[in-house]
Amino acid sequence: MIETKESSAGRTAWITGGTRGIGYGIALSLAEHGFNLAINGIRPAAEVKNLEPLREKYGIDLLYCQGNIGDAADRQDMFDRFIDHFGSIEVLVNNAGVAPKNRLDLLEVTEEEYDYVMDINLKGTFFLSQMVVNHMLKHSPRKTNTPFRCIINISSISATVASVNRPQYCLSKAGMSMLTQLLAVRLGDHSIPVYEVRPGIIKTDMTAAVTSKYDTLIKDGLCVTSRWGTPDDVGRAVGALVRGDLPYSTGQVILVDGGLTIQKL
């Protein structure tokens, strides 16, 4: 059954890194579907100006908490505040991620650079997922009489497309891909599907520094769909998943890459 906006009312989605870029595109999509939103980011609340309009336009409940998912104390604090406010979380969207501070060759990456990316992109995502899922199972261990719940991991085509000047980022996204499968297997008996949404070249502040490079590559045929992807493209895909449109596709990858990864001659 495809859920309507009304059937999403009262459900809460936690979107990590939901204040900008892909995360904000997802927040906008879920607000349109009637979800209450728990959102975290690393900026102080006073600097986050684009969330209040979502609350006003869509009439949803929304709580922002500053925090870094790569930090154990921050994870616990955000979790406690969100649960205290909303009571439950039905959807977790693991979107928060960072690019390397410096693009370095595979043979030059330092341990500090490696840890910075992996602690947020993979370690933080792993332990946050563990925390939220344990709460889901404790309060509703089986599928009966519970709203549709799911976990969505936002990875990247870098999970399978090698970039030797940012190897730690590729490794973090490949790890997230396996995490999707592990969670899907573990939660199968509880009817909680887990999905991986794998964006391609998306126009955000993270890709701003390489805009001219990808402008040229896209013009020269990098993607089948000859344009940049947008946060809205990713948000639409997540919207379909949280509605429950693909309940039998747990553990699967939904590519949002404009056909970039199609092998072609």
GROMACS .gro file of C-alpha atoms in nm:
model
  265
    1MET     CA    1   0.000   0.000   0.000
    2ILE     CA    2   0.130   0.346  -0.086
    3GLU     CA    3   0.101   0.573   0.214
    4THR     CA    4  -0.042   0.921   0.177
    5LYS     CA    5   0.076   1.242   0.334
    6GLU     CA    6  -0.194   1.198   0.597
    7SER     CA    7  -0.066   0.853   0.696
    8SER     CA    8   0.278   1.005   0.755
    9ALA     CA    9   0.138   1.249   1.010
   10GLY     CA   10   0.283   1.186   1.354
   11ARG     CA   11   0.581   0.993   1.219
   12THR     CA   12   0.925   1.135   1.284
   13ALA     CA   13   1.233   1.115   1.063
   14TRP     CA   14   1.582   1.190   1.188
   15ILE     CA   15   1.793   1.334   0.906
   16THR     CA   16   2.159   1.369   0.989
   17GLY     CA   17   2.326   1.667   0.825
   18GLY     CA   18   1.985   1.792   0.717
   19THR     CA   19   2.043   2.167   0.698
   20ARG     CA   20   2.211   2.199   0.359
   21GLY     CA   21   2.275   2.025   0.030
   22ILE     CA   22   2.138   1.675  -0.012
   23GLY     CA   23   2.022   1.665   0.350
   24TYR     CA   24   1.806   1.973   0.305
   25GLY     CA   25   1.661   1.832  -0.017
   26ILE     CA   26   1.559   1.526   0.183
   27ALA     CA   27   1.419   1.740   0.465
   28LEU     CA   28   1.206   1.932   0.217
   29SER     CA   29   1.071   1.611   0.062
   30LEU     CA   30   0.983   1.457   0.398
   31ALA     CA   31   0.822   1.780   0.519
   32GLU     CA   32   0.603   1.770   0.207
   33HIS     CA   33   0.504   1.416   0.307
   34GLY     CA   34   0.399   1.539   0.653
   35PHE     CA   35   0.685   1.398   0.859
   36ASN     CA   36   0.794   1.559   1.181
   37LEU     CA   37   1.167   1.623   1.150
   38ALA     CA   38   1.457   1.570   1.386
   39ILE     CA   39   1.758   1.732   1.223
   40ASN     CA   40   2.115   1.771   1.333
   41GLY     CA   41   2.410   1.957   1.190
   42ILE     CA   42   2.738   2.101   1.309
   43ARG     CA   43   2.635   2.468   1.294
   44PRO     CA   44   2.485   2.651   1.594
   45ALA     CA   45   2.106   2.684   1.577
   46ALA     CA   46   2.133   3.062   1.536
   47GLU     CA   47   2.310   3.010   1.204
   48VAL     CA   48   2.049   2.772   1.063
   49LYS     CA   49   1.784   2.988   0.902
   50ASN     CA   50   1.621   2.756   0.647
   51LEU     CA   51   1.441   2.510   0.875
   52GLU     CA   52   1.179   2.735   1.031
   53PRO     CA   53   1.008   2.796   0.693
   54LEU     CA   54   0.951   2.418   0.665
   55ARG     CA   55   0.771   2.418   0.998
   56GLU     CA   56   0.557   2.714   0.899
   57LYS     CA   57   0.473   2.600   0.546
   58TYR     CA   58   0.395   2.235   0.618
   59GLY     CA   59   0.269   2.255   0.976
   60ILE     CA   60   0.511   1.994   1.103
   61ASP     CA   61   0.698   1.963   1.430
   62LEU     CA   62   1.069   2.020   1.380
   63LEU     CA   63   1.359   2.016   1.623
   64TYR     CA   64   1.717   2.104   1.534
   65CYS     CA   65   2.007   1.995   1.752
   66GLN     CA   66   2.366   2.092   1.694
   67GLY     CA   67   2.594   1.793   1.709
   68ASN     CA   68   2.855   1.581   1.534
   69ILE     CA   69   2.756   1.218   1.478
   70GLY     CA   70   3.125   1.131   1.486
   71ASP     CA   71   3.136   1.218   1.855
   72ALA     CA   72   2.986   0.966   2.100
   73ALA     CA   73   2.874   1.228   2.353
   74ASP     CA   74   2.706   1.434   2.080
   75ARG     CA   75   2.526   1.129   1.945
   76GLN     CA   76   2.385   1.045   2.286
   77ASP     CA   77   2.284   1.403   2.359
   78MET     CA   78   2.101   1.441   2.025
   79PHE     CA   79   1.930   1.107   2.063
   80ASP     CA   80   1.810   1.190   2.415
   81ARG     CA   81   1.678   1.531   2.307
   82PHE     CA   82   1.497   1.394   2.002
   83ILE     CA   83   1.335   1.107   2.191
   84ASP     CA   84   1.237   1.335   2.477
   85HIS     CA   85   1.072   1.572   2.228
   86PHE     CA   86   0.911   1.333   1.980
   87GLY     CA   87   0.879   1.010   2.176
   88SER     CA   88   0.983   0.791   1.885
   89ILE     CA   89   1.169   0.786   1.555
   90GLU     CA   90   1.023   0.588   1.267
   91VAL     CA   91   1.274   0.677   0.995
   92LEU     CA   92   1.649   0.732   1.017
   93VAL     CA   93   1.819   0.895   0.719
   94ASN     CA   94   2.196   0.864   0.755
   95ASN     CA   95   2.302   1.153   0.536
   96ALA     CA   96   2.574   1.337   0.730
   97GLY     CA   97   2.913   1.312   0.571
   98VAL     CA   98   3.228   1.507   0.502
   99ALA     CA   99   3.473   1.521   0.216
  100PRO     CA  100   3.847   1.510   0.283
  101LYS     CA  101   3.988   1.843   0.397
  102ASN     CA  102   4.258   1.798   0.135
  103ARG     CA  103   4.250   1.582  -0.174
  104LEU     CA  104   4.563   1.372  -0.142
  105ASP     CA  105   4.694   1.078  -0.337
  106LEU     CA  106   4.629   0.734  -0.193
  107LEU     CA  107   4.995   0.705  -0.097
  108GLU     CA  108   5.000   1.041   0.083
  109VAL     CA  109   4.686   1.034   0.301
  110THR     CA  110   4.768   1.082   0.669
  111GLU     CA  111   4.609   0.894   0.955
  112GLU     CA  112   4.458   1.220   1.078
  113GLU     CA  113   4.293   1.283   0.739
  114TYR     CA  114   4.171   0.924   0.729
  115ASP     CA  115   4.018   0.935   1.077
  116TYR     CA  116   3.844   1.269   1.014
  117VAL     CA  117   3.642   1.125   0.726
  118MET     CA  118   3.586   0.774   0.860
  119ASP     CA  119   3.482   0.886   1.210
  120ILE     CA  120   3.190   1.084   1.071
  121ASN     CA  121   3.097   0.904   0.750
  122LEU     CA  122   3.116   0.546   0.874
  123LYS     CA  123   3.189   0.508   1.245
  124GLY     CA  124   2.938   0.773   1.347
  125THR     CA  125   2.676   0.635   1.109
  126PHE     CA  126   2.729   0.282   1.242
  127PHE     CA  127   2.686   0.369   1.607
  128LEU     CA  128   2.400   0.612   1.551
  129SER     CA  129   2.215   0.344   1.356
  130GLN     CA  130   2.279   0.099   1.637
  131MET     CA  131   2.136   0.344   1.889
  132VAL     CA  132   1.821   0.426   1.692
  133VAL     CA  133   1.751   0.068   1.589
  134ASN     CA  134   1.781  -0.058   1.947
  135HIS     CA  135   1.523   0.203   2.045
  136MET     CA  136   1.292   0.093   1.762
  137LEU     CA  137   1.313  -0.270   1.865
  138LYS     CA  138   1.274  -0.203   2.235
  139HIS     CA  139   0.955  -0.003   2.191
  140SER     CA  140   0.804  -0.207   1.909
  141PRO     CA  141   0.994  -0.531   1.861
  142ARG     CA  142   0.763  -0.677   1.598
  143LYS     CA  143   0.577  -0.544   1.300
  144THR     CA  144   0.220  -0.564   1.431
  145ASN     CA  145   0.031  -0.238   1.471
  146THR     CA  146   0.336  -0.022   1.410
  147PRO     CA  147   0.378   0.253   1.151
  148PHE     CA  148   0.607   0.187   0.857
  149ARG     CA  149   0.968   0.220   0.967
  150CYS     CA  150   1.288   0.216   0.765
  151ILE     CA  151   1.656   0.309   0.760
  152ILE     CA  152   1.800   0.496   0.461
  153ASN     CA  153   2.173   0.536   0.407
  154ILE     CA  154   2.285   0.810   0.170
  155SER     CA  155   2.609   0.687   0.020
  156SER     CA  156   2.771   0.786  -0.310
  157ILE     CA  157   2.881   0.643  -0.641
  158SER     CA  158   3.221   0.659  -0.471
  159ALA     CA  159   3.121   0.333  -0.303
  160THR     CA  160   3.221   0.163  -0.630
  161VAL     CA  161   3.388   0.435  -0.842
  162ALA     CA  162   3.751   0.472  -0.737
  163SER     CA  163   3.901   0.817  -0.677
  164VAL     CA  164   4.265   0.778  -0.579
  165ASN     CA  165   4.283   1.139  -0.455
  166ARG     CA  166   4.020   1.079  -0.187
  167PRO     CA  167   4.050   0.712  -0.092
  168GLN     CA  168   3.919   0.751   0.263
  169TYR     CA  169   3.593   0.895   0.127
  170CYS     CA  170   3.552   0.601  -0.112
  171LEU     CA  171   3.622   0.355   0.169
  172SER     CA  172   3.368   0.524   0.396
  173LYS     CA  173   3.096   0.497   0.132
  174ALA     CA  174   3.182   0.138   0.047
  175GLY     CA  175   3.155   0.061   0.418
  176MET     CA  176   2.816   0.230   0.432
  177SER     CA  177   2.703   0.008   0.147
  178MET     CA  178   2.789  -0.303   0.348
  179LEU     CA  179   2.628  -0.152   0.658
  180THR     CA  180   2.304  -0.127   0.458
  181GLN     CA  181   2.313  -0.499   0.385
  182LEU     CA  182   2.405  -0.592   0.740
  183LEU     CA  183   2.121  -0.388   0.887
  184ALA     CA  184   1.878  -0.525   0.627
  185VAL     CA  185   1.960  -0.883   0.726
  186ARG     CA  186   1.944  -0.807   1.098
  187LEU     CA  187   1.610  -0.625   1.075
  188GLY     CA  188   1.435  -0.850   0.825
  189ASP     CA  189   1.237  -1.034   1.094
  190HIS     CA  190   1.115  -0.700   1.227
  191SER     CA  191   0.984  -0.573   0.891
  192ILE     CA  192   1.216  -0.272   0.894
  193PRO     CA  193   1.361  -0.237   0.545
  194VAL     CA  194   1.699  -0.074   0.497
  195TYR     CA  195   1.795   0.104   0.178
  196GLU     CA  196   2.101   0.263   0.025
  197VAL     CA  197   2.047   0.572  -0.190
  198ARG     CA  198   2.358   0.628  -0.401
  199PRO     CA  199   2.380   0.979  -0.553
  200GLY     CA  200   2.605   1.071  -0.841
  201ILE     CA  201   2.731   1.421  -0.918
  202ILE     CA  202   2.503   1.645  -0.714
  203LYS     CA  203   2.532   2.024  -0.713
  204THR     CA  204   2.591   2.120  -0.350
  205ASP     CA  205   2.843   2.319  -0.149
  206MET     CA  206   3.049   2.000  -0.121
  207THR     CA  207   3.101   1.991  -0.499
  208ALA     CA  208   3.140   2.367  -0.544
  209ALA     CA  209   3.518   2.346  -0.562
  210VAL     CA  210   3.504   2.108  -0.860
  211THR     CA  211   3.218   2.272  -1.050
  212SER     CA  212   3.419   2.358  -1.360
  213LYS     CA  213   3.563   2.007  -1.377
  214TYR     CA  214   3.222   1.840  -1.371
  215ASP     CA  215   3.064   2.102  -1.597
  216THR     CA  216   3.308   1.990  -1.864
  217LEU     CA  217   3.272   1.618  -1.794
  218ILE     CA  218   2.891   1.635  -1.802
  219LYS     CA  219   2.900   1.834  -2.124
  220ASP     CA  220   3.127   1.566  -2.270
  221GLY     CA  221   2.883   1.284  -2.185
  222LEU     CA  222   2.975   1.171  -1.833
  223CYS     CA  223   2.607   1.116  -1.750
  224VAL     CA  224   2.329   0.973  -1.964
  225THR     CA  225   2.106   1.250  -1.831
  226SER     CA  226   2.315   1.547  -1.936
  227ARG     CA  227   2.293   1.768  -1.628
  228TRP     CA  228   2.401   1.794  -1.269
  229GLY     CA  229   2.191   1.611  -1.014
  230THR     CA  230   2.016   1.820  -0.751
  231PRO     CA  231   1.928   1.769  -0.385
  232ASP     CA  232   1.565   1.752  -0.500
  233ASP     CA  233   1.648   1.446  -0.712
  234VAL     CA  234   1.773   1.266  -0.404
  235GLY     CA  235   1.486   1.393  -0.190
  236ARG     CA  236   1.231   1.249  -0.433
  237ALA     CA  237   1.393   0.906  -0.411
  238VAL     CA  238   1.392   0.915  -0.032
  239GLY     CA  239   1.028   1.028  -0.037
  240ALA     CA  240   0.929   0.716  -0.230
  241LEU     CA  241   1.110   0.495   0.019
  242VAL     CA  242   0.960   0.648   0.334
  243ARG     CA  243   0.610   0.617   0.185
  244GLY     CA  244   0.665   0.244   0.177
  245ASP     CA  245   0.660   0.216  -0.202
  246LEU     CA  246   0.941  -0.043  -0.207
  247PRO     CA  247   0.889  -0.263   0.101
  248TYR     CA  248   1.025  -0.576  -0.073
  249SER     CA  249   1.354  -0.412  -0.177
  250THR     CA  250   1.536  -0.415   0.153
  251GLY     CA  251   1.913  -0.405   0.132
  252GLN     CA  252   1.909  -0.269  -0.221
  253VAL     CA  253   2.080   0.026  -0.387
  254ILE     CA  254   1.873   0.305  -0.542
  255LEU     CA  255   2.098   0.491  -0.783
  256VAL     CA  256   2.038   0.863  -0.835
  257ASP     CA  257   2.324   0.929  -1.074
  258GLY     CA  258   2.175   1.027  -1.408
  259GLY     CA  259   2.306   0.705  -1.560
  260LEU     CA  260   2.668   0.792  -1.481
  261THR     CA  261   2.757   0.437  -1.374
  262ILE     CA  262   2.609   0.268  -1.681
  263GLN     CA  263   2.889   0.103  -1.876
  264LYS     CA  264   2.867   0.231  -2.232
  265LEU     CA  265   3.066   0.233  -2.552
   0.00000   0.00000   0.00000
